[in-house]
mmCIF file of C-alpha atoms in Angstrom:
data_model
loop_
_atom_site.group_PDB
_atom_site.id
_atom_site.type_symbol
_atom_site.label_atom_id
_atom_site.label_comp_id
_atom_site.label_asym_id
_atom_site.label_seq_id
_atom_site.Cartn_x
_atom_site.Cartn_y
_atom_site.Cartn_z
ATOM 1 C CA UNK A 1 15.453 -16.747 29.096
ATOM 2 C CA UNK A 2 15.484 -14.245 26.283
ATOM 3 C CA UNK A 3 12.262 -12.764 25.225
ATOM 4 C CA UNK A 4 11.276 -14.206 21.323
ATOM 5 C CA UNK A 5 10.299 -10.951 19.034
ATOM 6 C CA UNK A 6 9.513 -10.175 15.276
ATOM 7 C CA UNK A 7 12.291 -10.231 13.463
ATOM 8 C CA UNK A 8 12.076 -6.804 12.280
ATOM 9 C CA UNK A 9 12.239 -5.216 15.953
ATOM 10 C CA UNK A 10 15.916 -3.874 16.184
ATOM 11 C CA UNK A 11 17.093 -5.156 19.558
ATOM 12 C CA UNK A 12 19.122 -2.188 19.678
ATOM 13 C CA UNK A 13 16.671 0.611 20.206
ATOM 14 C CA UNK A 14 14.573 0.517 23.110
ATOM 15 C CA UNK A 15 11.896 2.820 21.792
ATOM 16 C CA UNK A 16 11.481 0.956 18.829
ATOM 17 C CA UNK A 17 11.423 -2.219 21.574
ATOM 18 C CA UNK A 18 8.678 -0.603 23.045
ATOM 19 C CA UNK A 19 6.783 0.245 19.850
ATOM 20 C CA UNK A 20 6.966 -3.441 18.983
ATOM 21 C CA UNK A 21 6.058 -4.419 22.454
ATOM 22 C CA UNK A 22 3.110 -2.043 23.370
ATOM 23 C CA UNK A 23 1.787 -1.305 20.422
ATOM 24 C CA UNK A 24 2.605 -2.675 17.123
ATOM 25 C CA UNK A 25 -0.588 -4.928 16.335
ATOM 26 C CA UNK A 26 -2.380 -3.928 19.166
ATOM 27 C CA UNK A 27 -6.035 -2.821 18.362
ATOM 28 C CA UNK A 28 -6.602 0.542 18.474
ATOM 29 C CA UNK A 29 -9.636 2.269 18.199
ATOM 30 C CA UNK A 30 -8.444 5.999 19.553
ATOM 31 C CA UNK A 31 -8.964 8.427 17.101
ATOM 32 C CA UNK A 32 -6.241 10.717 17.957
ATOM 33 C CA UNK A 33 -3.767 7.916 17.932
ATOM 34 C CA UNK A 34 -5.198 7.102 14.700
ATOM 35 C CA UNK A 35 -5.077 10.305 13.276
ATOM 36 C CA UNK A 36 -1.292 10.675 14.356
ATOM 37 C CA UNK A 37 -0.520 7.227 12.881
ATOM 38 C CA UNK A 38 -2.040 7.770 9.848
ATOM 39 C CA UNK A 39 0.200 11.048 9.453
ATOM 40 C CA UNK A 40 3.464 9.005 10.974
ATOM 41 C CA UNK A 41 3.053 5.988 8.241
ATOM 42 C CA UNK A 42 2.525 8.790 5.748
ATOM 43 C CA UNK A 43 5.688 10.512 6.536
ATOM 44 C CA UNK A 44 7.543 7.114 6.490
ATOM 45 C CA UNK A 45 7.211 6.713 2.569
ATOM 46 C CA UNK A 46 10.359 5.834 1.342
ATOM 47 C CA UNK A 47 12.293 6.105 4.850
ATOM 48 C CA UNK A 48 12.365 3.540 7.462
ATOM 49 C CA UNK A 49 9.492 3.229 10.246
ATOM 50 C CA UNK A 50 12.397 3.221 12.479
ATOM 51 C CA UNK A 51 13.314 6.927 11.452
ATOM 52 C CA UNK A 52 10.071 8.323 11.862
ATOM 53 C CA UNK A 53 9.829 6.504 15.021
ATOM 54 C CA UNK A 54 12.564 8.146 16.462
ATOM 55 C CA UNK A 55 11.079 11.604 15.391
ATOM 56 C CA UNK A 56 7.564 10.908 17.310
ATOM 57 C CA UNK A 57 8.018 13.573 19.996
ATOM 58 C CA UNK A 58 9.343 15.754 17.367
ATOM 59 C CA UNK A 59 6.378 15.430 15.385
ATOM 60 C CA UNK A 60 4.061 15.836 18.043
ATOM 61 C CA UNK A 61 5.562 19.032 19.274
ATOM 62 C CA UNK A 62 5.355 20.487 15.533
ATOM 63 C CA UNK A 63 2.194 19.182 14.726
ATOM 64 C CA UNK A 64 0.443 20.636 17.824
ATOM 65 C CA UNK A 65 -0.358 17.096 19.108
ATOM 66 C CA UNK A 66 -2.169 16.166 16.130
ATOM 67 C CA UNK A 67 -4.638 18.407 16.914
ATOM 68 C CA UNK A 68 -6.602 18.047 13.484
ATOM 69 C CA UNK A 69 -8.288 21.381 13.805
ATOM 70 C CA UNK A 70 -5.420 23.437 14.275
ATOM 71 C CA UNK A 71 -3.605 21.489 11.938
ATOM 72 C CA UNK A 72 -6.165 21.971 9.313
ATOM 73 C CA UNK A 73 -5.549 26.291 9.607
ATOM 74 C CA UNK A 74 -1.774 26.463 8.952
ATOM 75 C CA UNK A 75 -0.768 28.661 6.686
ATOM 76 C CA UNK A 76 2.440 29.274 4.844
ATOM 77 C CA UNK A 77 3.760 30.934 7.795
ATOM 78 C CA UNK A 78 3.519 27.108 9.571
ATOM 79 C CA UNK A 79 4.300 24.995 6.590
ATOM 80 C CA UNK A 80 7.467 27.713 6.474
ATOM 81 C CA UNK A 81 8.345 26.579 10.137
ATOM 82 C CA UNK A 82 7.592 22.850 9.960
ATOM 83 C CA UNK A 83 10.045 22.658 6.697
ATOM 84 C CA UNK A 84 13.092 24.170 8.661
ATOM 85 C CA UNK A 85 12.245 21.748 11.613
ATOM 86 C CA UNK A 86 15.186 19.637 11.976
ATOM 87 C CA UNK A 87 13.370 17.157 14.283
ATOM 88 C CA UNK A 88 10.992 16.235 11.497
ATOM 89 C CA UNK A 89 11.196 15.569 8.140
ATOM 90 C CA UNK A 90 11.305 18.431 6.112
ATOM 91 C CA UNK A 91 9.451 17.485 2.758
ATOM 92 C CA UNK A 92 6.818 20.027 1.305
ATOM 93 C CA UNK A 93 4.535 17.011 -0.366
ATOM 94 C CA UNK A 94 4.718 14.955 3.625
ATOM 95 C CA UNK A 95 3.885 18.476 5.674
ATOM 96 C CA UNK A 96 0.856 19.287 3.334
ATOM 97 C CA UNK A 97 -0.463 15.818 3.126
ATOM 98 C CA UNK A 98 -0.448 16.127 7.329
ATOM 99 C CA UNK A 99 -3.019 19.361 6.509
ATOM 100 C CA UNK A 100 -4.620 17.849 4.086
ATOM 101 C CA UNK A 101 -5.142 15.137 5.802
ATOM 102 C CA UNK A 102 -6.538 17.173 8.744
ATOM 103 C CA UNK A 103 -9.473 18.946 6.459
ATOM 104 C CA UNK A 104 -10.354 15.422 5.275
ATOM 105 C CA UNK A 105 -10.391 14.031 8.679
ATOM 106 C CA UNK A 106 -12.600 16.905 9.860
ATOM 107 C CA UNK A 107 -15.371 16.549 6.847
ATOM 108 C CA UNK A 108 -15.389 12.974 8.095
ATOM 109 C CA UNK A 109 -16.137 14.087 11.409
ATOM 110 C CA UNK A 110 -18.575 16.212 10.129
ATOM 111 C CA UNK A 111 -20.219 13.454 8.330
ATOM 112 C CA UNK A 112 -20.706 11.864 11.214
ATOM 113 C CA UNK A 113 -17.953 9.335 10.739
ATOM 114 C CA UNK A 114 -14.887 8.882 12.484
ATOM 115 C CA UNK A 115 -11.719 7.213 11.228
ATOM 116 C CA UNK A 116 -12.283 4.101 13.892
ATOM 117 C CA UNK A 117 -15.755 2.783 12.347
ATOM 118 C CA UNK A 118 -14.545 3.500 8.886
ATOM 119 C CA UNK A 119 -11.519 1.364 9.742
ATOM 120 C CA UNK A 120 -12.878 -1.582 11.307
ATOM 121 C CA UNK A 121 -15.892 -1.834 10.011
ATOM 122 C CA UNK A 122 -14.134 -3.204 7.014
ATOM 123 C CA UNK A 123 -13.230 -6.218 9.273
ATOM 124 C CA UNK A 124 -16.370 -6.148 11.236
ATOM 125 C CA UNK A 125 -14.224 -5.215 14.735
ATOM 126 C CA UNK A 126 -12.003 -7.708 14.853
ATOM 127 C CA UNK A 127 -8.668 -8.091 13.895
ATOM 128 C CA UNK A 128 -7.344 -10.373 10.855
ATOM 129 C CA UNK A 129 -4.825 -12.665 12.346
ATOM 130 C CA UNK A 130 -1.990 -14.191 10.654
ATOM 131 C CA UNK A 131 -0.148 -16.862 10.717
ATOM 132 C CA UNK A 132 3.591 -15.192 9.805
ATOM 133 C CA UNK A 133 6.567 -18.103 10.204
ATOM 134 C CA UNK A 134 9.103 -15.855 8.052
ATOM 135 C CA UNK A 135 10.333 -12.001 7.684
ATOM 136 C CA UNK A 136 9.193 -12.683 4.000
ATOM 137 C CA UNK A 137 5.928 -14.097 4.444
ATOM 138 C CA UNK A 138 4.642 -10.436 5.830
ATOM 139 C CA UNK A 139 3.092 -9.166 3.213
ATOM 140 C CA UNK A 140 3.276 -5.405 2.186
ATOM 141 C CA UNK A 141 0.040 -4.837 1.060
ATOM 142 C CA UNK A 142 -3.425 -7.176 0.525
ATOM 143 C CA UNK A 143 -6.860 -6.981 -1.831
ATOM 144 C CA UNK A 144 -8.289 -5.376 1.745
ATOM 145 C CA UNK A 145 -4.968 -2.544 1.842
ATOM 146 C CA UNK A 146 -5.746 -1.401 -2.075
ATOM 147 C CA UNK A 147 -10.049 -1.089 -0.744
ATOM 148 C CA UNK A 148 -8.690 0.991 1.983
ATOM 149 C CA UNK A 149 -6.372 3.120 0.092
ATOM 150 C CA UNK A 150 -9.172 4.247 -2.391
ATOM 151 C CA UNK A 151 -11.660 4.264 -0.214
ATOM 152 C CA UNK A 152 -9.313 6.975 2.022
ATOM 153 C CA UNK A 153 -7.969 8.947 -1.514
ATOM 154 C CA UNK A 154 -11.585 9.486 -2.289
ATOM 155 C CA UNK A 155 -12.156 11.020 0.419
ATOM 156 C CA UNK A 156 -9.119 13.416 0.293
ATOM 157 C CA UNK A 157 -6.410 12.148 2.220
ATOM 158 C CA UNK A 158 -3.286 12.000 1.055
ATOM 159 C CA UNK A 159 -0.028 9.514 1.218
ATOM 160 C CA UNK A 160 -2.534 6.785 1.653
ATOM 161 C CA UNK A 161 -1.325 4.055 -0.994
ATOM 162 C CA UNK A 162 -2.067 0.427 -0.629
ATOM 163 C CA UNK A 163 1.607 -0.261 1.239
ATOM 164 C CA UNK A 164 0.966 2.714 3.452
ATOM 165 C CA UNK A 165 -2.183 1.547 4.258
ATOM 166 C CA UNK A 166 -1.236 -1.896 5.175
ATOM 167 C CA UNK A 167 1.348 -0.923 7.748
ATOM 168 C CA UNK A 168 -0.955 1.628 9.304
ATOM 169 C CA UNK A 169 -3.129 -1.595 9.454
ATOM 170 C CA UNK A 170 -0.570 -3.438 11.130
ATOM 171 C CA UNK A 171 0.700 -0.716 13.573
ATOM 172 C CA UNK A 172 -2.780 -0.324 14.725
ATOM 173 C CA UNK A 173 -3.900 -3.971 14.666
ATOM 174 C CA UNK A 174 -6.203 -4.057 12.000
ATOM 175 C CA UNK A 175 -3.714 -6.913 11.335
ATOM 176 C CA UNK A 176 -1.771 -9.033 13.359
ATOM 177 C CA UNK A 177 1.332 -9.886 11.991
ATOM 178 C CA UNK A 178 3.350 -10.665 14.239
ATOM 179 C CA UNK A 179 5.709 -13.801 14.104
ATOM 180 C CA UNK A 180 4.288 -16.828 15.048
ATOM 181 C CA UNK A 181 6.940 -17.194 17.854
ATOM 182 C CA UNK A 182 6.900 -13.768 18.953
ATOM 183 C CA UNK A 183 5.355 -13.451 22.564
ATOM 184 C CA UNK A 184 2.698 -10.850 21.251
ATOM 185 C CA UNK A 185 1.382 -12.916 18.910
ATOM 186 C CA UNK A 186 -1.277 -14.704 20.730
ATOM 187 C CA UNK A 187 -1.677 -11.386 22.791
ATOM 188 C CA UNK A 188 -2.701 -9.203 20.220
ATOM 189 C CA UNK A 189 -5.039 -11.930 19.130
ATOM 190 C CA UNK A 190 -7.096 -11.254 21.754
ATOM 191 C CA UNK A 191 -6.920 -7.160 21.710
ATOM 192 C CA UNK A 192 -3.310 -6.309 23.263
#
């Protein structure tokens, strides 16, 4: 018996399997993880997820593993590097959002935040669940994305738009969208 997944996993590439299957929609409250995916959804404007998947590693090697405090002191020397890196992509605007993204993250450190309570407090802890029959019922971003997006733009971070926003809120199961057939469905309901 086959195993039922979203639609939008590609069969075909077993990292991307494993994405879907270990971690897409599965609640995450690690704030390096959501550091890094907050970068990686960034990075994905106007490519495929499935692209910047592939360049993970490669992102994590060049981006000191997301290590927000080193990240936050490159200079042009490192932006110089990270823009003839072949395993990531090479845009100016994507690298400097990644540092800019780092001093923001690091005020709201300093502020005595953290990027996990500012997340899910907006859905007091718990996931929103729903109920997706169809590719096309997913929706690409909600009332709650555009709230998040400003609320993260005012305090400096960058590539943070409403669409961004909602897949980072899906890939770290703010959201559960997965199909209502898929097996992790009523798994992530529950926390993973």
């Amino acid at each position: 018996m086959s195993t039922h997944r979203c639609s939008w996993a590609n069969p075909n590439n077993p990292r991307y399997i494993a994405y879907h299957d270990q971690e897409w929609g599965v609640p995450c409250r690690d704030e390096l993880r959501l550091f890094e995916m907050l970068n990686l959804e960034g990075a994905q404007a106007g490519l495929s997820w499935e692209t910047i998947l592939n360049k993970r590693d490669n992102y994590r090697a060049a981006f000191d593993g997301w290590d927000a405090r080193k990240i936050a002191a490159y200079d042009e020397a490192k932006v110089a590097q990270l823009l003839s890196d072949p395993g990531i992509v090479r845009n100016r605007l994507k690298v400097n959002a990644a540092i800019t993204n780092a001093r923001a993250y690091l005020r709201l450190l300093e502020e005595g935040g953290s990027l996990s309570s500012l997340l899910w407090d907006y859905v007091d802890g718990k996931p929103i669940v729903n109920r997706i029959t169809a590719q096309g019922e997913r929706p690409a971003r909600t009332e709650l994305s555009d709230r998040i997006s400003k609320d993260l733009a005012r305090r400096g971070f960058k590539f943070v738009g409403s669409t961004i926003i909602y897949a980072y809120m899906q890939g770290i199961g703010m959201v559960n969208d997965h199909d209502l057939a898929c097996f992790r469905y009523k798994e992530c309901q529950h926390g993973g």
